[in-house]
Short mmCIF file of C-alpha atoms and ligand atoms in Angstrom, two decimals:
data_model
loop_
_atom_site.label_atom_id
_atom_site.label_comp_id
_atom_site.label_asym_id
_atom_site.label_seq_id
_atom_site.Cartn_x
_atom_site.Cartn_y
_atom_site.Cartn_z
CA MET A 806 161.85 188.31 -97.48
CA VAL A 807 159.15 185.69 -97.37
CA ASN A 808 155.79 187.05 -98.19
CA THR A 809 153.74 186.67 -95.04
CA LYS A 810 150.30 187.48 -96.71
CA GLN A 811 148.04 184.71 -95.94
CA PRO A 812 144.50 184.32 -97.77
CA ILE A 813 141.71 185.09 -95.21
CA PRO A 814 139.49 181.77 -94.98
CA GLY A 815 136.06 182.33 -96.61
CA ALA A 816 136.90 185.12 -99.09
CA PRO A 817 135.59 184.97 -102.63
CA MET A 818 137.83 183.60 -105.59
CA GLY A 819 140.85 183.57 -103.47
CA LEU A 820 141.51 187.19 -103.60
CA SER A 821 141.57 187.84 -100.00
CA GLY A 822 144.97 189.21 -98.81
CA ARG A 823 146.29 189.76 -102.28
CA ASP A 824 148.00 192.83 -103.49
CA PHE A 825 146.74 194.76 -106.66
CA LEU A 826 149.82 196.19 -108.13
CA THR A 827 149.26 195.54 -111.73
CA LEU A 828 146.25 193.79 -113.79
CA ALA A 829 148.73 191.46 -115.17
CA ASP A 830 148.56 189.62 -111.79
CA TYR A 831 144.76 189.07 -112.17
CA SER A 832 142.89 186.61 -114.39
CA ALA A 833 139.84 187.13 -116.49
CA SER A 834 137.59 185.44 -113.83
CA ASP A 835 139.15 187.59 -111.10
CA LEU A 836 138.27 190.87 -113.03
CA SER A 837 134.74 189.43 -113.85
CA TYR A 838 134.12 188.76 -110.18
CA LEU A 839 135.31 192.27 -109.15
CA ILE A 840 133.20 194.21 -111.91
CA GLU A 841 130.20 192.01 -110.88
CA LEU A 842 130.54 192.68 -107.17
CA ALA A 843 131.14 196.71 -108.43
CA HIS A 844 127.87 196.45 -110.38
CA ASP A 845 126.25 194.92 -107.27
CA LEU A 846 127.53 197.36 -104.75
CA LYS A 847 126.54 200.18 -106.99
CA LYS A 848 122.91 199.02 -107.14
CA LYS A 849 122.76 198.36 -103.43
CA LEU A 850 123.98 201.93 -102.66
CA LYS A 851 121.19 203.32 -105.28
CA PHE A 852 118.83 201.44 -103.29
CA GLY A 853 120.08 202.61 -99.95
CA GLU A 854 121.28 199.31 -98.71
CA VAL A 855 124.04 199.40 -96.06
CA ILE A 856 126.82 196.91 -96.83
CA GLN A 857 129.52 196.88 -94.34
CA PRO A 858 131.89 193.94 -94.64
CA LEU A 859 134.75 195.93 -93.39
CA GLN A 860 133.73 197.03 -90.08
CA GLY A 861 136.72 198.02 -87.82
CA LYS A 862 139.18 197.79 -90.83
CA THR A 863 141.53 200.66 -91.75
CA LEU A 864 143.04 201.56 -95.00
CA GLY A 865 146.28 203.80 -95.23
CA MET A 866 146.34 205.98 -98.19
CA ILE A 867 149.91 207.11 -99.09
CA PHE A 868 150.13 209.95 -101.59
CA GLU A 869 153.28 211.20 -103.01
CA LYS A 870 151.31 212.83 -106.05
CA SER A 871 148.21 214.88 -106.10
CA SER A 872 144.60 213.31 -106.38
CA THR A 873 140.97 214.29 -106.40
CA ARG A 874 139.21 210.90 -107.63
CA THR A 875 141.58 208.27 -106.07
CA ARG A 876 141.70 209.96 -102.74
CA VAL A 877 138.14 210.67 -102.33
CA SER A 878 136.78 207.48 -103.67
CA PHE A 879 138.87 205.32 -101.64
CA GLU A 880 138.27 207.13 -98.39
CA SER A 881 134.52 207.54 -99.08
CA GLY A 882 134.57 203.71 -100.10
CA ILE A 883 136.12 202.55 -96.93
CA TYR A 884 133.81 204.49 -94.90
CA GLN A 885 130.89 203.19 -96.71
CA LEU A 886 132.20 199.65 -96.26
CA GLY A 887 132.28 200.20 -92.37
CA GLY A 888 135.96 200.87 -91.95
CA MET A 889 138.01 204.23 -92.08
CA GLY A 890 140.83 205.63 -94.22
CA ILE A 891 143.80 207.48 -93.10
CA PHE A 892 145.37 209.91 -95.59
CA LEU A 893 149.09 209.80 -95.22
CA SER A 894 150.83 212.44 -97.45
CA THR A 895 154.53 211.59 -98.01
CA ASN A 896 155.27 215.31 -96.99
CA ASP A 897 153.95 214.26 -93.44
CA ILE A 898 155.11 210.81 -92.87
CA GLN A 899 158.83 209.63 -92.26
CA LEU A 900 158.83 207.93 -95.65
CA GLY A 901 159.22 211.45 -97.31
CA ARG A 902 162.19 212.01 -95.10
CA GLY A 903 164.05 208.85 -96.14
CA GLU A 904 162.74 206.15 -93.72
CA PRO A 905 163.16 202.94 -95.72
CA VAL A 906 160.16 201.50 -97.52
CA ALA A 907 160.59 198.13 -96.03
CA ASP A 908 160.59 199.51 -92.54
CA THR A 909 157.40 201.57 -93.53
CA ALA A 910 155.70 198.56 -94.85
CA LYS A 911 156.48 196.38 -91.65
CA VAL A 912 155.25 199.28 -89.13
CA LEU A 913 152.26 199.96 -91.22
CA SER A 914 151.39 196.30 -91.36
CA GLY A 915 151.10 196.37 -87.64
CA TYR A 916 148.37 199.12 -87.55
CA LEU A 917 146.26 198.80 -90.70
CA ASP A 918 144.36 196.26 -92.98
CA GLY A 919 145.55 197.58 -96.24
CA ILE A 920 147.64 200.17 -97.95
CA MET A 921 146.73 202.24 -100.86
CA ILE A 922 149.74 203.94 -102.52
CA ARG A 923 150.04 206.49 -105.33
CA THR A 924 153.69 207.44 -106.31
CA TYR A 925 156.20 207.61 -108.96
CA SER A 926 158.07 204.11 -108.95
CA GLN A 927 156.37 200.92 -109.59
CA GLU A 928 159.54 199.30 -107.90
CA MET A 929 158.82 201.12 -104.99
CA VAL A 930 155.24 199.80 -104.63
CA LYS A 931 156.50 196.27 -105.21
CA GLU A 932 159.07 196.77 -102.39
CA LEU A 933 156.46 198.04 -100.27
CA ALA A 934 154.10 195.11 -101.07
CA ALA A 935 156.89 192.56 -100.63
CA ASN A 936 157.48 193.72 -97.17
CA ALA A 937 153.76 194.35 -95.92
CA SER A 938 151.81 191.55 -94.63
CA ILE A 939 148.58 193.28 -95.67
CA PRO A 940 147.35 194.00 -99.05
CA VAL A 941 149.02 196.85 -101.13
CA ILE A 942 146.92 198.53 -103.73
CA ASN A 943 148.41 200.47 -106.51
CA GLY A 944 146.60 203.99 -106.58
CA LEU A 945 148.78 204.97 -109.64
CA THR A 946 152.50 204.91 -110.51
CA ASP A 947 154.41 206.30 -113.65
CA VAL A 948 153.82 202.72 -115.01
CA TYR A 949 150.37 201.56 -114.10
CA HIS A 950 146.87 202.79 -113.27
CA PRO A 951 145.02 199.55 -112.47
CA CYS A 952 142.32 201.13 -110.06
CA GLN A 953 141.14 203.53 -112.85
CA VAL A 954 141.16 200.68 -115.42
CA LEU A 955 139.02 198.38 -113.26
CA ALA A 956 136.38 201.15 -112.87
CA ASP A 957 136.72 201.82 -116.76
CA LEU A 958 136.02 198.00 -117.41
CA GLN A 959 132.85 198.31 -115.13
CA THR A 960 131.76 201.39 -117.28
CA ILE A 961 132.33 199.80 -120.40
CA GLU A 962 130.41 196.76 -119.38
CA GLU A 963 127.60 198.98 -118.16
CA ILE A 964 127.35 200.70 -121.53
CA LYS A 965 128.15 198.05 -124.12
CA GLY A 966 126.78 195.07 -121.90
CA GLU A 967 129.95 193.18 -122.50
CA LEU A 968 133.79 193.34 -122.79
CA LYS A 969 134.73 190.67 -124.96
CA GLY A 970 135.15 191.69 -128.75
CA VAL A 971 134.81 195.43 -127.90
CA LYS A 972 137.29 197.68 -129.72
CA LEU A 973 138.80 200.27 -127.40
CA THR A 974 140.98 202.81 -129.00
CA PHE A 975 143.31 204.87 -126.83
CA ILE A 976 144.63 208.05 -128.67
CA GLY A 977 147.83 209.96 -127.14
CA ASP A 978 150.65 209.23 -124.67
CA GLY A 979 151.82 205.58 -124.07
CA ASN A 980 151.57 206.36 -120.51
CA ASN A 981 150.36 204.53 -117.35
CA MET A 982 146.81 204.63 -118.67
CA ALA A 983 147.85 203.22 -121.85
CA ASN A 984 149.78 200.44 -120.12
CA SER A 985 146.82 199.44 -118.04
CA LEU A 986 144.22 199.65 -120.60
CA MET A 987 146.28 197.58 -122.58
CA LEU A 988 146.55 194.79 -120.14
CA GLY A 989 143.00 195.06 -118.95
CA ALA A 990 141.62 194.89 -122.55
CA ALA A 991 144.04 192.03 -123.33
CA ILE A 992 142.95 189.98 -120.27
CA MET A 993 139.25 190.52 -121.02
CA GLY A 994 139.56 189.42 -124.63
CA MET A 995 138.86 193.05 -125.96
CA HIS A 996 140.56 194.54 -129.06
CA ILE A 997 142.75 197.58 -127.85
CA SER A 998 144.55 199.89 -130.41
CA ILE A 999 146.76 202.45 -129.23
CA ALA A 1000 147.72 205.39 -131.47
CA ALA A 1001 150.56 207.37 -130.21
CA PRO A 1002 153.68 209.36 -131.90
CA GLU A 1003 156.43 206.79 -132.19
CA GLU A 1004 158.54 208.19 -129.64
CA TYR A 1005 155.73 208.03 -127.06
CA GLN A 1006 154.56 204.46 -127.85
CA PRO A 1007 153.90 202.26 -124.77
CA ASP A 1008 156.78 200.41 -123.08
CA HIS A 1009 157.65 197.44 -125.47
CA THR A 1010 157.70 194.70 -122.62
CA ILE A 1011 154.37 195.67 -121.44
CA THR A 1012 153.17 195.74 -125.03
CA GLU A 1013 154.47 192.28 -125.49
CA GLN A 1014 153.03 190.79 -122.32
CA ALA A 1015 149.59 192.48 -123.29
CA ALA A 1016 149.88 190.70 -126.77
CA GLU A 1017 150.60 187.37 -125.21
CA ILE A 1018 147.82 187.61 -122.84
CA ALA A 1019 145.33 188.53 -125.90
CA ALA A 1020 146.72 185.73 -127.81
CA ALA A 1021 145.33 183.45 -125.24
CA SER A 1022 142.08 185.32 -124.50
CA GLY A 1023 141.00 185.89 -128.07
CA GLY A 1024 141.94 189.72 -127.81
CA LYS A 1025 143.84 191.92 -129.90
CA VAL A 1026 146.58 194.45 -129.15
CA GLU A 1027 147.60 196.87 -131.85
CA ILE A 1028 150.08 199.82 -131.53
CA THR A 1029 149.98 202.50 -134.27
CA SER A 1030 150.94 206.01 -135.07
CA ASP A 1031 147.87 206.24 -137.49
CA VAL A 1032 144.89 207.86 -135.53
CA VAL A 1033 142.56 207.19 -138.49
CA HIS A 1034 143.19 203.65 -138.63
CA ALA A 1035 142.99 203.20 -134.72
CA ALA A 1036 139.62 205.22 -134.70
CA ASN A 1037 138.04 203.26 -137.47
CA GLN A 1038 135.29 200.87 -136.11
CA ALA A 1039 136.23 201.96 -132.52
CA ASP A 1040 133.24 201.21 -129.98
CA VAL A 1041 135.21 203.39 -127.46
CA ILE A 1042 137.58 206.08 -127.77
CA TYR A 1043 139.77 207.01 -124.84
CA THR A 1044 142.48 209.73 -124.09
CA ASP A 1045 144.43 211.08 -121.29
CA VAL A 1046 146.71 214.06 -120.86
CA TRP A 1047 149.67 214.54 -122.86
CA ALA A 1048 151.85 215.38 -119.76
CA SER A 1049 151.38 213.28 -116.71
CA MET A 1050 152.21 214.27 -113.23
CA GLY A 1051 155.91 214.55 -112.97
CA GLN A 1052 156.24 215.59 -116.56
CA GLU A 1053 155.35 219.32 -116.35
CA SER A 1054 158.51 220.51 -117.65
CA GLU A 1055 158.11 218.65 -120.84
CA ALA A 1056 154.43 219.84 -121.37
CA SER A 1057 155.34 222.30 -124.41
CA ALA A 1058 157.57 219.69 -126.11
CA ARG A 1059 154.75 217.15 -125.72
CA GLU A 1060 152.11 219.64 -126.96
CA GLN A 1061 154.19 219.96 -130.13
CA ALA A 1062 154.66 216.11 -130.43
CA PHE A 1063 150.94 215.33 -129.81
CA THR A 1064 149.50 217.68 -132.63
CA GLY A 1065 147.31 215.45 -134.77
CA PHE A 1066 146.61 213.25 -131.65
CA GLN A 1067 143.47 215.32 -130.39
CA VAL A 1068 140.32 213.54 -129.86
CA ASN A 1069 137.73 215.89 -131.74
CA SER A 1070 134.53 215.43 -133.41
CA LYS A 1071 136.17 214.71 -136.72
CA LEU A 1072 137.93 211.92 -135.25
CA LEU A 1073 134.74 210.55 -133.33
CA SER A 1074 132.91 210.44 -136.64
CA MET A 1075 135.44 207.76 -137.84
CA ALA A 1076 134.50 205.36 -135.07
CA GLN A 1077 131.24 203.50 -134.50
CA LYS A 1078 128.21 205.61 -134.58
CA ASP A 1079 127.42 204.80 -130.86
CA VAL A 1080 131.04 205.30 -130.05
CA THR A 1081 131.78 206.09 -126.23
CA PHE A 1082 134.23 208.75 -125.29
CA MET A 1083 136.47 208.01 -122.13
CA HIS A 1084 138.99 209.93 -120.27
CA CYS A 1085 140.31 209.21 -116.61
CA LEU A 1086 140.43 212.95 -115.81
CA PRO A 1087 141.73 215.45 -114.94
CA ALA A 1088 141.37 216.64 -118.34
CA HIS A 1089 142.92 219.50 -120.51
CA ARG A 1090 140.08 220.89 -122.95
CA GLY A 1091 141.68 222.22 -126.11
CA GLU A 1092 144.68 219.70 -125.84
CA GLU A 1093 144.05 215.98 -125.80
CA VAL A 1094 140.30 216.51 -126.14
CA THR A 1095 138.09 219.30 -127.50
CA ALA A 1096 135.38 220.72 -125.14
CA ASP A 1097 132.49 219.61 -127.56
CA VAL A 1098 133.71 216.00 -127.28
CA ILE A 1099 133.99 215.64 -123.56
CA ASP A 1100 131.01 217.84 -122.73
CA GLY A 1101 129.02 216.20 -125.52
CA SER A 1102 126.60 213.22 -125.64
CA HIS A 1103 129.16 210.41 -126.25
CA SER A 1104 131.28 211.33 -123.26
CA VAL A 1105 130.83 209.12 -120.07
CA VAL A 1106 133.68 210.71 -118.13
CA PHE A 1107 131.57 211.33 -115.04
CA GLN A 1108 130.19 207.81 -114.94
CA GLN A 1109 133.76 206.59 -115.19
CA ALA A 1110 134.74 208.79 -112.16
CA GLU A 1111 131.77 207.68 -110.22
CA ASN A 1112 132.57 204.03 -110.94
CA ARG A 1113 135.83 204.57 -109.17
CA LEU A 1114 134.00 204.53 -105.83
CA HIS A 1115 131.97 201.14 -106.69
CA ALA A 1116 135.08 199.40 -108.44
CA GLN A 1117 137.35 200.09 -105.25
CA LYS A 1118 134.72 199.12 -102.93
CA ALA A 1119 134.70 195.85 -104.76
CA LEU A 1120 138.42 195.68 -104.56
CA MET A 1121 138.74 196.51 -100.96
CA THR A 1122 135.73 194.09 -100.05
CA ALA A 1123 137.72 191.21 -101.89
CA LEU A 1124 141.27 191.98 -100.98
CA MET A 1125 140.55 193.17 -97.24
CA GLY A 1126 137.35 191.11 -96.41
N1 LIG B 153 141.67 209.51 -112.55
C1 LIG B 153 142.40 209.79 -111.25
O1 LIG B 153 142.87 208.96 -110.83
O2 LIG B 153 142.19 211.08 -110.79
P1 LIG B 153 142.94 211.62 -109.54
O3 LIG B 153 144.31 212.02 -110.01
O4 LIG B 153 142.10 212.98 -109.36
O5 LIG B 153 142.99 210.57 -108.37
N1 LIG B 154 148.60 209.77 -116.94
C1 LIG B 154 147.96 210.74 -115.90
C2 LIG B 154 146.64 210.04 -115.26
C3 LIG B 154 146.06 210.81 -114.15
C4 LIG B 154 144.91 210.11 -113.30
C5 LIG B 154 149.00 211.01 -114.79
O1 LIG B 154 149.82 210.22 -114.39
O2 LIG B 154 149.18 212.16 -114.59
#
């Protein structure tokens, strides 16, 4: 089917009307623009300025998996921008009873100005986007979590003052977070090192794509199973759960496989002195990270979580404005 999405005249940087399915579709200047806008919207909110470019606009938020941050930050974000969000659990809408994705996309395009979806399959999100005439935002699939990484890039820039050249080390499962961090870091010219057990390393195709992007941006992508090597000189150490949503039955096997991949104070001491600890949350203290690290002075996990609001307000303004 022909994609009927038309850019809305006057929108910044040609982002208007676009989908946000994977960071790989976005350039460094697109992401820099979104991060700048996020910084600006954050500052304005703190000063009590009311910015409502999305008055009268509606975002449908489809959830097939649980969420705290994504749901609340999108819903509150669209409200702050003058619009409204509609929470659509797949338990309640006909999509969950087998209505075709393409039909759902066409129907929702007649009511809404944007769709945010959290589900399992990236292919399903692509199909939804291909059949919708409004922007579709990926709120997490098994493969990617681009909204989280947009907020994380904003957070790293706030703390380190820049992104280019920053060494970001991800320790743990080569999951949706690892994939999106790899792409985001590569686009922004960062050095990303991922330490994971061999059988849990990120998808090969995505790693190659990120390495190609990094070759052009001046960044670097490294995959290893050596946590000490990965932590060495790290400016940022990031981790995520060992068993993601949908992998609950693998939890105990994964706990075994990830022994030695816990972020603890010993690992942190191998990085730069001013290392920043990050986690997308929800976290399992005592598994992928110790309580003293996540609740300690290097941790910025709640700043990251807050920035979901500002980064997604920037995203909705650019895409739906
Ligand atoms: N980090 C994140 O996406 O959190 P939620 O699962 O609570 O949305
Ligand atoms: N990797 C985690 C991220 C949660 C925000 C999951 O998919 O469950």
